[in-house]
Coordinates of C-alpha atoms and ligand atoms in Angstrom, one line a residue:
M1 CA 40.0 14.7 61.8
D2 CA 37.8 17.5 60.7
F3 CA 39.1 20.7 62.4
K4 CA 36.7 23.6 62.6
V5 CA 37.0 27.1 63.9
A6 CA 33.9 28.9 65.0
T7 CA 32.9 32.2 66.6
G8 CA 30.0 32.6 69.0
S9 CA 29.4 30.2 71.8
A10 CA 30.4 26.6 72.4
G11 CA 26.8 26.0 73.5
D12 CA 25.7 26.3 69.8
V13 CA 28.2 23.7 68.5
A14 CA 27.1 20.0 68.2
A15 CA 29.7 17.7 69.7
A16 CA 29.9 14.8 72.1
V17 CA 32.0 16.7 74.6
V18 CA 32.5 20.3 75.6
I19 CA 35.9 20.9 77.1
L20 CA 35.7 23.5 79.9
P21 CA 39.1 24.9 81.0
I22 CA 38.6 26.4 84.5
F23 CA 40.9 28.5 86.7
L24 CA 41.5 27.5 90.3
D25 CA 39.0 28.8 92.8
E26 CA 36.7 30.3 90.2
Q27 CA 33.1 29.5 89.4
V28 CA 32.4 26.7 87.0
P29 CA 30.6 27.7 83.8
Q30 CA 26.8 28.0 83.7
I31 CA 26.4 24.9 81.6
V32 CA 27.6 22.7 84.5
A33 CA 26.6 24.9 87.4
G34 CA 23.4 22.9 88.1
I35 CA 25.0 19.5 88.2
I36 CA 28.2 20.1 90.3
E37 CA 28.7 21.6 93.7
P38 CA 31.2 24.4 93.9
D39 CA 33.7 22.2 95.9
E40 CA 33.3 19.1 93.8
F41 CA 36.0 20.1 91.3
R42 CA 39.3 21.7 92.3
A43 CA 40.8 23.1 89.1
L44 CA 44.3 22.2 89.7
M45 CA 46.6 22.2 86.7
R46 CA 45.7 19.4 84.2
K47 CA 43.1 17.8 86.6
T48 CA 40.0 16.6 84.7
L49 CA 36.5 15.6 85.6
L50 CA 34.0 14.1 83.1
L51 CA 30.3 15.0 83.7
R52 CA 27.1 13.8 82.0
L53 CA 25.0 16.7 80.8
P54 CA 21.2 16.8 80.4
E55 CA 20.2 16.4 76.8
G56 CA 20.2 19.9 75.1
K57 CA 19.4 21.4 71.8
S58 CA 22.9 20.6 70.4
G59 CA 22.5 17.0 71.5
R60 CA 25.7 17.2 73.5
R61 CA 26.0 14.7 76.3
W62 CA 29.3 15.3 78.2
A63 CA 31.4 18.1 79.7
L64 CA 35.1 17.6 80.5
L65 CA 36.3 20.0 83.1
V66 CA 40.0 20.7 83.0
G67 CA 42.0 22.7 85.6
L68 CA 44.2 25.6 84.5
G69 CA 45.5 26.1 88.0
T70 CA 45.8 29.6 89.4
R71 CA 45.6 32.7 87.2
T72 CA 48.9 34.1 88.6
R73 CA 50.8 31.2 87.1
F74 CA 48.9 31.1 83.8
T75 CA 50.9 30.9 80.5
S76 CA 49.9 29.9 77.0
E77 CA 52.0 26.8 77.5
R78 CA 50.0 25.8 80.5
L79 CA 46.8 26.3 78.5
R80 CA 48.3 24.1 75.8
R81 CA 49.1 21.4 78.3
A82 CA 45.7 21.5 80.1
V83 CA 43.7 21.4 76.9
G84 CA 46.1 18.6 75.6
E85 CA 45.3 16.6 78.7
A86 CA 41.5 17.2 78.2
V87 CA 41.8 16.1 74.5
L88 CA 43.5 12.9 75.7
G89 CA 40.7 12.3 78.1
V90 CA 38.1 12.7 75.3
R91 CA 40.1 10.2 73.2
K92 CA 40.5 7.7 76.0
H93 CA 36.7 7.6 76.5
N94 CA 36.2 7.2 72.7
L95 CA 33.9 10.2 72.5
H96 CA 35.2 11.2 69.1
S97 CA 34.0 14.8 68.8
L98 CA 34.6 17.9 71.0
V99 CA 34.2 21.6 71.2
V100 CA 36.4 23.9 73.2
E101 CA 36.1 27.6 73.8
V102 CA 39.3 29.7 74.1
P103 CA 39.4 31.0 77.7
Q104 CA 40.2 34.6 78.4
A105 CA 42.9 35.9 80.6
A106 CA 43.9 39.5 81.4
G107 CA 47.3 40.4 80.0
F108 CA 47.2 37.7 77.4
D109 CA 46.5 38.3 73.7
A110 CA 43.3 36.5 72.8
A111 CA 44.8 35.4 69.5
E112 CA 47.8 33.8 71.3
L113 CA 45.4 31.8 73.5
A114 CA 43.4 30.8 70.4
R115 CA 46.6 29.6 68.8
A116 CA 47.6 27.6 71.9
T117 CA 44.1 26.0 72.2
A118 CA 44.2 25.0 68.6
D119 CA 47.8 23.7 68.9
A120 CA 46.7 21.5 71.8
V121 CA 43.7 20.0 70.1
L122 CA 45.7 19.2 66.9
L123 CA 48.9 18.0 68.6
A124 CA 47.1 15.9 71.2
N125 CA 45.1 14.1 68.5
Y126 CA 48.2 12.9 66.7
G127 CA 48.8 9.2 66.6
F128 CA 51.0 7.0 64.5
E129 CA 48.7 4.1 63.7
E130 CA 50.0 2.9 60.4
F131 CA 51.3 -0.4 61.8
R132 CA 48.5 -1.2 64.3
G133 CA 45.2 -3.0 64.2
K134 CA 45.6 -4.3 60.7
G135 CA 45.0 -8.0 61.3
T136 CA 42.8 -7.6 64.4
T137 CA 40.2 -5.2 65.7
A138 CA 41.8 -2.1 67.1
D139 CA 40.6 -2.9 70.7
D140 CA 44.1 -2.4 72.1
T141 CA 43.9 1.3 71.2
D142 CA 44.4 3.5 74.3
Y143 CA 43.5 6.7 72.6
F144 CA 40.8 6.7 70.0
P145 CA 41.2 9.3 67.2
L146 CA 38.8 12.3 67.1
E147 CA 36.4 12.6 64.2
N148 CA 36.0 16.3 64.6
A149 CA 36.9 19.1 66.8
T150 CA 35.8 22.7 67.0
V151 CA 37.7 25.6 68.6
V152 CA 35.5 28.5 69.4
V153 CA 37.3 31.9 69.2
A154 CA 36.2 35.4 70.0
D155 CA 36.9 37.2 66.7
D156 CA 38.6 37.1 63.3
A157 CA 42.1 37.5 64.9
G158 CA 41.4 34.4 67.0
A159 CA 40.1 32.6 63.9
S160 CA 43.2 33.3 61.9
A161 CA 45.5 32.3 64.8
A162 CA 43.7 29.0 65.1
R163 CA 43.9 28.5 61.3
L164 CA 47.7 29.3 61.5
A165 CA 48.0 26.6 64.1
E166 CA 46.4 24.1 61.8
T167 CA 48.7 24.9 58.9
V168 CA 51.8 24.7 61.1
Y169 CA 50.5 21.5 62.5
G170 CA 50.8 20.0 59.0
G171 CA 54.5 20.5 59.3
V172 CA 54.7 19.0 62.8
K173 CA 52.7 16.0 61.7
L174 CA 55.1 15.5 58.8
A175 CA 58.1 15.6 61.1
R176 CA 56.5 13.2 63.6
D177 CA 55.5 10.7 61.0
L178 CA 59.0 10.7 59.6
G179 CA 60.5 10.2 63.0
N180 CA 58.1 7.4 63.9
E181 CA 58.6 5.6 60.6
P182 CA 60.9 2.6 60.7
P183 CA 64.4 3.1 59.4
A184 CA 64.0 0.5 56.6
T185 CA 61.7 2.9 54.8
C186 CA 62.6 6.3 56.3
T187 CA 65.9 6.5 54.3
P188 CA 67.8 9.5 52.9
T189 CA 66.1 8.7 49.6
R190 CA 62.7 8.9 51.3
L191 CA 63.6 12.3 52.9
A192 CA 64.6 13.6 49.4
E193 CA 61.3 12.4 48.0
V194 CA 59.4 14.3 50.8
A195 CA 61.5 17.4 49.9
T196 CA 60.6 17.0 46.3
E197 CA 56.9 17.1 47.1
I198 CA 57.4 20.2 49.3
A199 CA 59.4 21.9 46.5
K200 CA 56.5 21.3 44.0
R201 CA 53.8 22.4 46.4
G202 CA 55.7 25.6 47.5
G203 CA 57.3 26.5 44.2
M204 CA 60.8 26.1 45.8
Q205 CA 64.2 25.4 44.2
L206 CA 65.3 21.9 44.9
T207 CA 68.9 20.5 44.8
V208 CA 69.5 16.8 45.7
L209 CA 73.1 15.7 46.0
D210 CA 73.9 12.0 46.0
R211 CA 77.3 10.4 46.8
E212 CA 78.7 11.6 43.5
G213 CA 77.3 15.1 43.9
M214 CA 78.8 15.3 47.4
R215 CA 82.1 14.2 46.0
K216 CA 82.0 17.0 43.4
N217 CA 81.3 19.5 46.2
G218 CA 84.2 18.1 48.3
M219 CA 81.9 17.0 51.1
G220 CA 84.4 14.6 52.6
A221 CA 82.9 14.8 56.1
I222 CA 79.4 13.4 55.4
L223 CA 80.8 11.1 52.8
G224 CA 83.0 9.6 55.6
V225 CA 79.9 8.8 57.6
A226 CA 78.1 7.4 54.6
Q227 CA 80.9 5.0 53.7
G228 CA 79.5 2.2 55.6
A229 CA 76.0 2.6 54.3
H230 CA 74.5 0.8 51.2
E231 CA 71.7 3.3 51.2
E232 CA 72.5 6.3 49.0
P233 CA 73.2 9.3 51.2
K234 CA 71.5 12.6 50.2
V235 CA 72.2 16.3 50.8
V236 CA 68.9 18.0 50.1
V237 CA 68.6 21.8 49.6
L238 CA 65.3 23.6 49.4
E239 CA 65.2 27.3 48.6
Y240 CA 62.2 29.5 49.4
G241 CA 62.1 33.0 47.9
K242 CA 65.1 34.8 46.4
K243 CA 68.2 36.5 47.6
G244 CA 67.5 40.1 48.4
Q245 CA 63.8 39.4 49.3
G246 CA 64.2 40.1 53.0
P247 CA 66.7 38.3 55.2
T248 CA 68.3 35.1 54.1
V249 CA 67.9 32.4 56.8
A250 CA 69.5 29.0 56.5
L251 CA 68.0 26.0 58.4
V252 CA 70.2 23.0 58.7
G253 CA 69.1 19.6 59.8
K254 CA 70.9 16.5 60.9
G255 CA 69.4 13.6 59.0
I256 CA 71.0 10.4 60.3
T257 CA 68.2 8.0 59.4
F258 CA 69.7 5.3 61.6
D259 CA 72.7 5.8 64.0
S260 CA 74.2 2.5 65.0
G261 CA 77.3 4.3 66.1
G262 CA 79.3 2.8 63.3
I263 CA 82.6 1.0 64.2
S264 CA 82.3 2.7 67.6
I265 CA 79.1 0.8 67.9
K266 CA 76.4 1.7 70.4
P267 CA 75.0 -0.7 73.1
A268 CA 72.0 -2.8 71.9
E269 CA 69.7 -1.4 74.5
H270 CA 67.6 1.4 73.1
M271 CA 69.4 1.3 69.8
D272 CA 66.0 1.2 68.1
L273 CA 65.5 4.8 69.2
M274 CA 68.3 5.8 66.8
K275 CA 65.8 5.7 64.0
M276 CA 64.9 9.2 65.2
D277 CA 68.4 10.6 64.7
M278 CA 66.9 12.5 61.7
M279 CA 64.6 14.7 63.7
G280 CA 66.7 17.8 63.0
A281 CA 66.2 17.1 59.3
A282 CA 62.5 16.3 59.9
A283 CA 62.1 19.7 61.7
V284 CA 63.6 21.5 58.7
L285 CA 61.4 19.6 56.2
G286 CA 58.3 20.2 58.4
T287 CA 59.1 23.9 58.5
M288 CA 59.7 24.1 54.8
S289 CA 56.4 22.3 54.3
A290 CA 54.6 24.9 56.5
L291 CA 56.3 27.7 54.5
A292 CA 55.0 26.1 51.3
D293 CA 51.5 26.6 52.6
L294 CA 51.9 29.9 54.4
K295 CA 54.0 31.7 51.7
P296 CA 55.3 34.5 54.0
A297 CA 56.5 37.6 52.3
N298 CA 60.0 39.2 52.5
L299 CA 61.8 36.1 53.3
H300 CA 64.6 34.0 51.7
V301 CA 64.9 30.6 53.4
I302 CA 67.4 27.8 52.7
G303 CA 66.5 24.5 54.2
I304 CA 69.3 21.9 54.0
I305 CA 69.5 18.4 55.4
G306 CA 72.5 16.1 55.5
A307 CA 71.0 12.6 55.3
T308 CA 72.8 9.2 55.6
E309 CA 72.8 6.1 57.7
N310 CA 75.6 5.6 60.2
L311 CA 76.4 1.9 59.8
L312 CA 79.4 -0.4 60.1
G313 CA 80.9 -2.8 57.7
G314 CA 84.0 -3.4 55.5
N315 CA 83.7 0.0 53.9
A316 CA 82.9 2.0 57.1
Y317 CA 85.0 4.9 58.2
K318 CA 87.2 4.2 61.2
P319 CA 88.4 5.8 64.3
G320 CA 91.7 7.4 63.3
D321 CA 90.5 8.4 59.8
I322 CA 91.0 12.0 58.8
L323 CA 88.2 13.6 56.7
T324 CA 88.3 16.9 54.8
A325 CA 85.1 18.9 55.0
M326 CA 83.8 21.1 52.2
N327 CA 85.3 24.2 53.7
G328 CA 88.8 22.6 53.7
I329 CA 88.9 21.9 57.5
T330 CA 90.4 18.5 58.3
I331 CA 88.8 16.4 61.0
E332 CA 90.4 13.6 62.9
V333 CA 87.7 11.0 63.6
L334 CA 88.1 9.7 67.2
N335 CA 84.7 8.2 67.5
T336 CA 82.5 7.2 64.6
D337 CA 79.5 7.7 66.8
A338 CA 80.1 11.5 66.8
E339 CA 78.8 11.4 63.2
G340 CA 76.1 14.1 63.3
R341 CA 78.6 17.0 63.5
L342 CA 80.3 15.6 60.4
A343 CA 77.1 15.6 58.4
L344 CA 76.3 19.1 59.6
A345 CA 79.9 20.3 58.9
D346 CA 79.4 19.9 55.1
C347 CA 75.8 21.3 55.2
L348 CA 77.0 24.4 57.1
S349 CA 79.8 24.8 54.6
Y350 CA 77.4 24.4 51.7
V351 CA 75.0 27.2 52.8
Q352 CA 77.9 29.8 52.9
Q353 CA 77.3 30.4 49.1
Y354 CA 74.0 32.0 50.0
E355 CA 75.7 34.4 52.4
P356 CA 72.9 33.8 55.0
D357 CA 72.1 36.5 57.6
A358 CA 71.3 33.8 60.1
I359 CA 72.0 30.1 60.3
I360 CA 70.1 27.8 62.6
D361 CA 71.0 24.1 62.8
L362 CA 68.9 21.5 64.6
A363 CA 70.4 18.1 65.6
T364 CA 69.8 15.2 67.9
L365 CA 73.5 15.6 68.5
T366 CA 74.6 14.5 72.0
G367 CA 73.6 12.3 74.9
A368 CA 75.2 14.9 77.0
V369 CA 72.4 17.4 76.4
V370 CA 69.9 14.8 77.6
V371 CA 71.9 14.4 80.8
G372 CA 72.3 18.1 81.3
L373 CA 68.9 19.5 80.3
G374 CA 66.5 16.5 80.2
N375 CA 63.4 16.2 78.0
Q376 CA 61.8 19.6 78.4
I377 CA 64.2 22.1 76.9
S378 CA 66.7 22.0 74.1
G379 CA 70.4 23.1 74.3
M380 CA 71.5 26.1 72.4
V381 CA 75.1 27.0 71.4
T382 CA 75.6 30.3 69.5
N383 CA 78.1 32.9 68.3
N384 CA 75.6 35.7 68.2
A385 CA 73.6 37.1 71.1
E386 CA 71.0 38.8 68.9
L387 CA 70.1 35.7 66.9
A388 CA 70.1 33.7 70.1
Q389 CA 67.6 36.2 71.6
R390 CA 65.3 35.8 68.5
V391 CA 65.4 32.0 68.7
K392 CA 64.8 32.1 72.5
Q393 CA 61.8 34.4 71.9
A394 CA 60.3 32.2 69.2
G395 CA 60.8 29.3 71.7
D396 CA 59.0 31.1 74.5
E397 CA 56.2 32.1 72.1
T398 CA 55.6 28.4 71.1
G399 CA 56.5 26.6 74.2
E400 CA 59.5 24.9 72.4
L401 CA 62.1 26.1 74.9
V402 CA 65.8 26.6 74.4
W403 CA 68.6 27.1 77.0
E404 CA 71.9 28.6 76.1
L405 CA 75.1 26.7 76.9
P406 CA 78.3 28.7 77.3
L407 CA 80.7 28.6 74.3
L408 CA 83.8 29.5 76.3
P409 CA 87.1 29.9 74.4
E410 CA 88.4 26.8 76.3
Y411 CA 85.7 24.7 74.7
K412 CA 86.8 25.8 71.3
E413 CA 90.4 24.9 72.2
A414 CA 89.2 21.5 73.3
V415 CA 88.1 20.4 69.8
K416 CA 91.6 21.0 68.3
S417 CA 93.4 17.9 67.1
K418 CA 97.1 17.0 67.4
I419 CA 97.4 15.9 63.7
A420 CA 94.4 17.5 61.9
D421 CA 92.7 20.9 62.3
I422 CA 90.0 19.6 64.7
R423 CA 88.8 16.3 66.1
N424 CA 85.2 15.0 66.2
T425 CA 85.1 14.5 70.0
A426 CA 86.7 16.1 73.0
G427 CA 85.5 13.5 75.4
R428 CA 82.7 13.4 77.9
A429 CA 83.2 16.6 79.7
G430 CA 80.9 19.4 78.4
G431 CA 79.9 17.1 75.5
A432 CA 77.0 19.2 74.3
I433 CA 79.1 22.3 74.3
T434 CA 82.2 20.9 72.6
A435 CA 79.9 19.5 69.9
G436 CA 78.7 23.1 69.4
A437 CA 82.3 24.3 69.4
F438 CA 83.0 21.9 66.6
L439 CA 80.1 23.2 64.6
E440 CA 81.1 26.8 65.2
R441 CA 84.1 26.1 63.0
F442 CA 81.7 25.7 60.0
S443 CA 79.6 28.8 60.7
G444 CA 81.7 31.0 58.5
N445 CA 81.5 33.5 61.3
R446 CA 78.0 34.4 60.4
P447 CA 75.2 34.7 63.0
W448 CA 74.6 31.0 63.9
V449 CA 72.6 29.1 66.5
H450 CA 72.9 25.4 67.1
L451 CA 70.0 23.6 68.8
D452 CA 70.8 20.2 70.3
I453 CA 67.4 18.6 70.3
A454 CA 68.5 15.1 71.5
G455 CA 66.4 15.4 74.7
V456 CA 63.3 16.8 73.2
A457 CA 62.9 15.2 69.8
W458 CA 61.4 12.1 71.2
A459 CA 58.7 12.2 73.9
E460 CA 59.0 9.5 76.6
E461 CA 56.0 8.6 78.7
M462 CA 54.1 11.7 77.7
A463 CA 56.5 14.4 78.7
K464 CA 53.8 16.7 77.5
P465 CA 50.1 15.8 77.1
Y466 CA 50.2 17.2 73.5
A467 CA 53.2 15.0 72.6
R468 CA 52.6 11.4 73.3
E469 CA 55.4 8.8 73.2
G470 CA 57.3 9.0 70.0
A471 CA 58.6 11.7 67.7
A472 CA 57.6 15.1 69.1
G473 CA 58.3 17.2 66.0
F474 CA 60.2 19.7 68.1
G475 CA 61.4 22.7 66.3
V476 CA 58.8 23.1 63.6
R477 CA 56.6 25.5 65.6
L478 CA 59.7 27.4 66.9
L479 CA 61.2 27.8 63.4
V480 CA 58.0 28.9 61.7
Q481 CA 57.5 31.5 64.5
L482 CA 61.0 32.7 64.1
L483 CA 60.6 33.1 60.3
Q484 CA 57.2 34.8 60.7
N485 CA 58.8 37.2 63.2
Y486 CA 61.5 38.0 60.6
S487 CA 58.8 38.4 58.0
Q488 CA 56.4 40.6 60.0
R489 CA 58.6 42.6 62.4
Ligands
BES501 N1 72.6 10.5 67.9 C1 73.5 10.5 69.0 C2 73.0 11.4 70.1 C3 71.7 11.0 70.8 C4 71.7 10.4 72.0 C5 70.5 11.4 70.2 C6 70.5 10.1 72.7 C7 69.3 11.1 70.9 C8 69.3 10.5 72.1 C9 74.8 11.0 68.5 O1 75.2 10.8 67.2 C10 75.9 10.4 69.4 O2 76.0 9.2 69.3 N2 76.6 11.2 70.2 C11 77.6 10.7 71.0 C12 78.8 11.6 70.8 C13 80.1 11.1 71.5 C14 80.5 9.9 70.8 C15 81.1 12.2 71.5 C16 77.1 10.7 72.4 O3 76.4 11.6 72.8 O4 77.4 9.8 73.1
MN502 MN1 76.1 8.9 67.0
ZN503 ZN1 73.7 10.5 65.9

């Protein structure tokens, strides 16, 4: 799609459709005032109405009204969802080009709204079409792709905000594509290749550890998970900037490219979804990709992913095994399906050599967080209130929400083992928290935040209009925002 940013008026832009976001109980814009009665459209949140326009100088033929609901409940996230809904409407009607003017709202920064509008257009136009319509016509497409879209902004600040959204979207798209890709090709080796491209583009240091490299580093935890896999596991490290250039922030991603559960095998139903158990890693790669383009100053960022399959077979690790992580902590394996925390344990240990000022890990870690928080908000476990606040703020700013779960001392006790230092599961109760308590043992007592994204990494039945079914790319926009806040404030 050709994404354009313009100043001036939407009326001057040639496009098949003009999207008109409208607040509840307010007058419709002049352009449709003559063809709709005041009570013909109630601008409830996300409600749309498609109207035929008289032929004008820009040749435009349609207007798509979309409700923003009442001004008192307005947020940039509601704008994102409303515009996302409208974009889906344009796509459904196969109208392939649109223009949308950023609405104004008192108390809201115009640039923030420009960013949200651009986010919505880009995110809602995403599709994973690589495996469709090859042998037939694409008649079964529900949502046709846009050919071009123009976001009309008020000024230069709005224009650069919309351009920022476009750059960050590149990272989100990368993460979504990787999550949607079948596990046969989205392997640890493939993730390492993606990292190699990012390193080249962004002038970053790259380290790729294979099984042998992990052995040399004493990474017994991820190696245990990888034992059952024929695919070569990879720990991939990207380094942006240098130590001493601003704060050192480590981003750690769970990269299980397929989670069968291992010997503690999962039920067959929905196991296909476990191709997306690398969305933490995808978020880290997507963020590093955006950094490669944005090149923010005063920042030193380590991006690390622990990538392996979790399979079963004659070599697979077993319940009862005891693994030794890179930091020397011994782990009793009680369930081979609690593998993500093992992969993260070695990655968290590895980043200690950089003496990071902040560590943020992202992982599709537990079913428990899905039960507890659902599909709209991620679960956070932390040892540091200030870092937690920063992450929460970045989440609020981008609409990628986080909710803190309490890391009580009792939950830390619960992960202790009778015969090793810790065990890899403490049972069902508080499963998302005890998983966090496990990871905390590898934080090196540095400021650390864990985000359990199991509920938000994959969009089911359009949880949000700008994230259709499939990989959501959750975390990229939040992390880039967090890093930019470090860089700028
Ligand atoms: N990858 C899963 C968690 C998951 C569940 C991600 C649903 C996305 C959607 C993880 O490796 C896992 O299997 N966790 C177990 C842990 C348990 C064995 C302690 C779980 O949540 O059941
Ligand atoms: Mn698992
Ligand atoms: Zn998993």
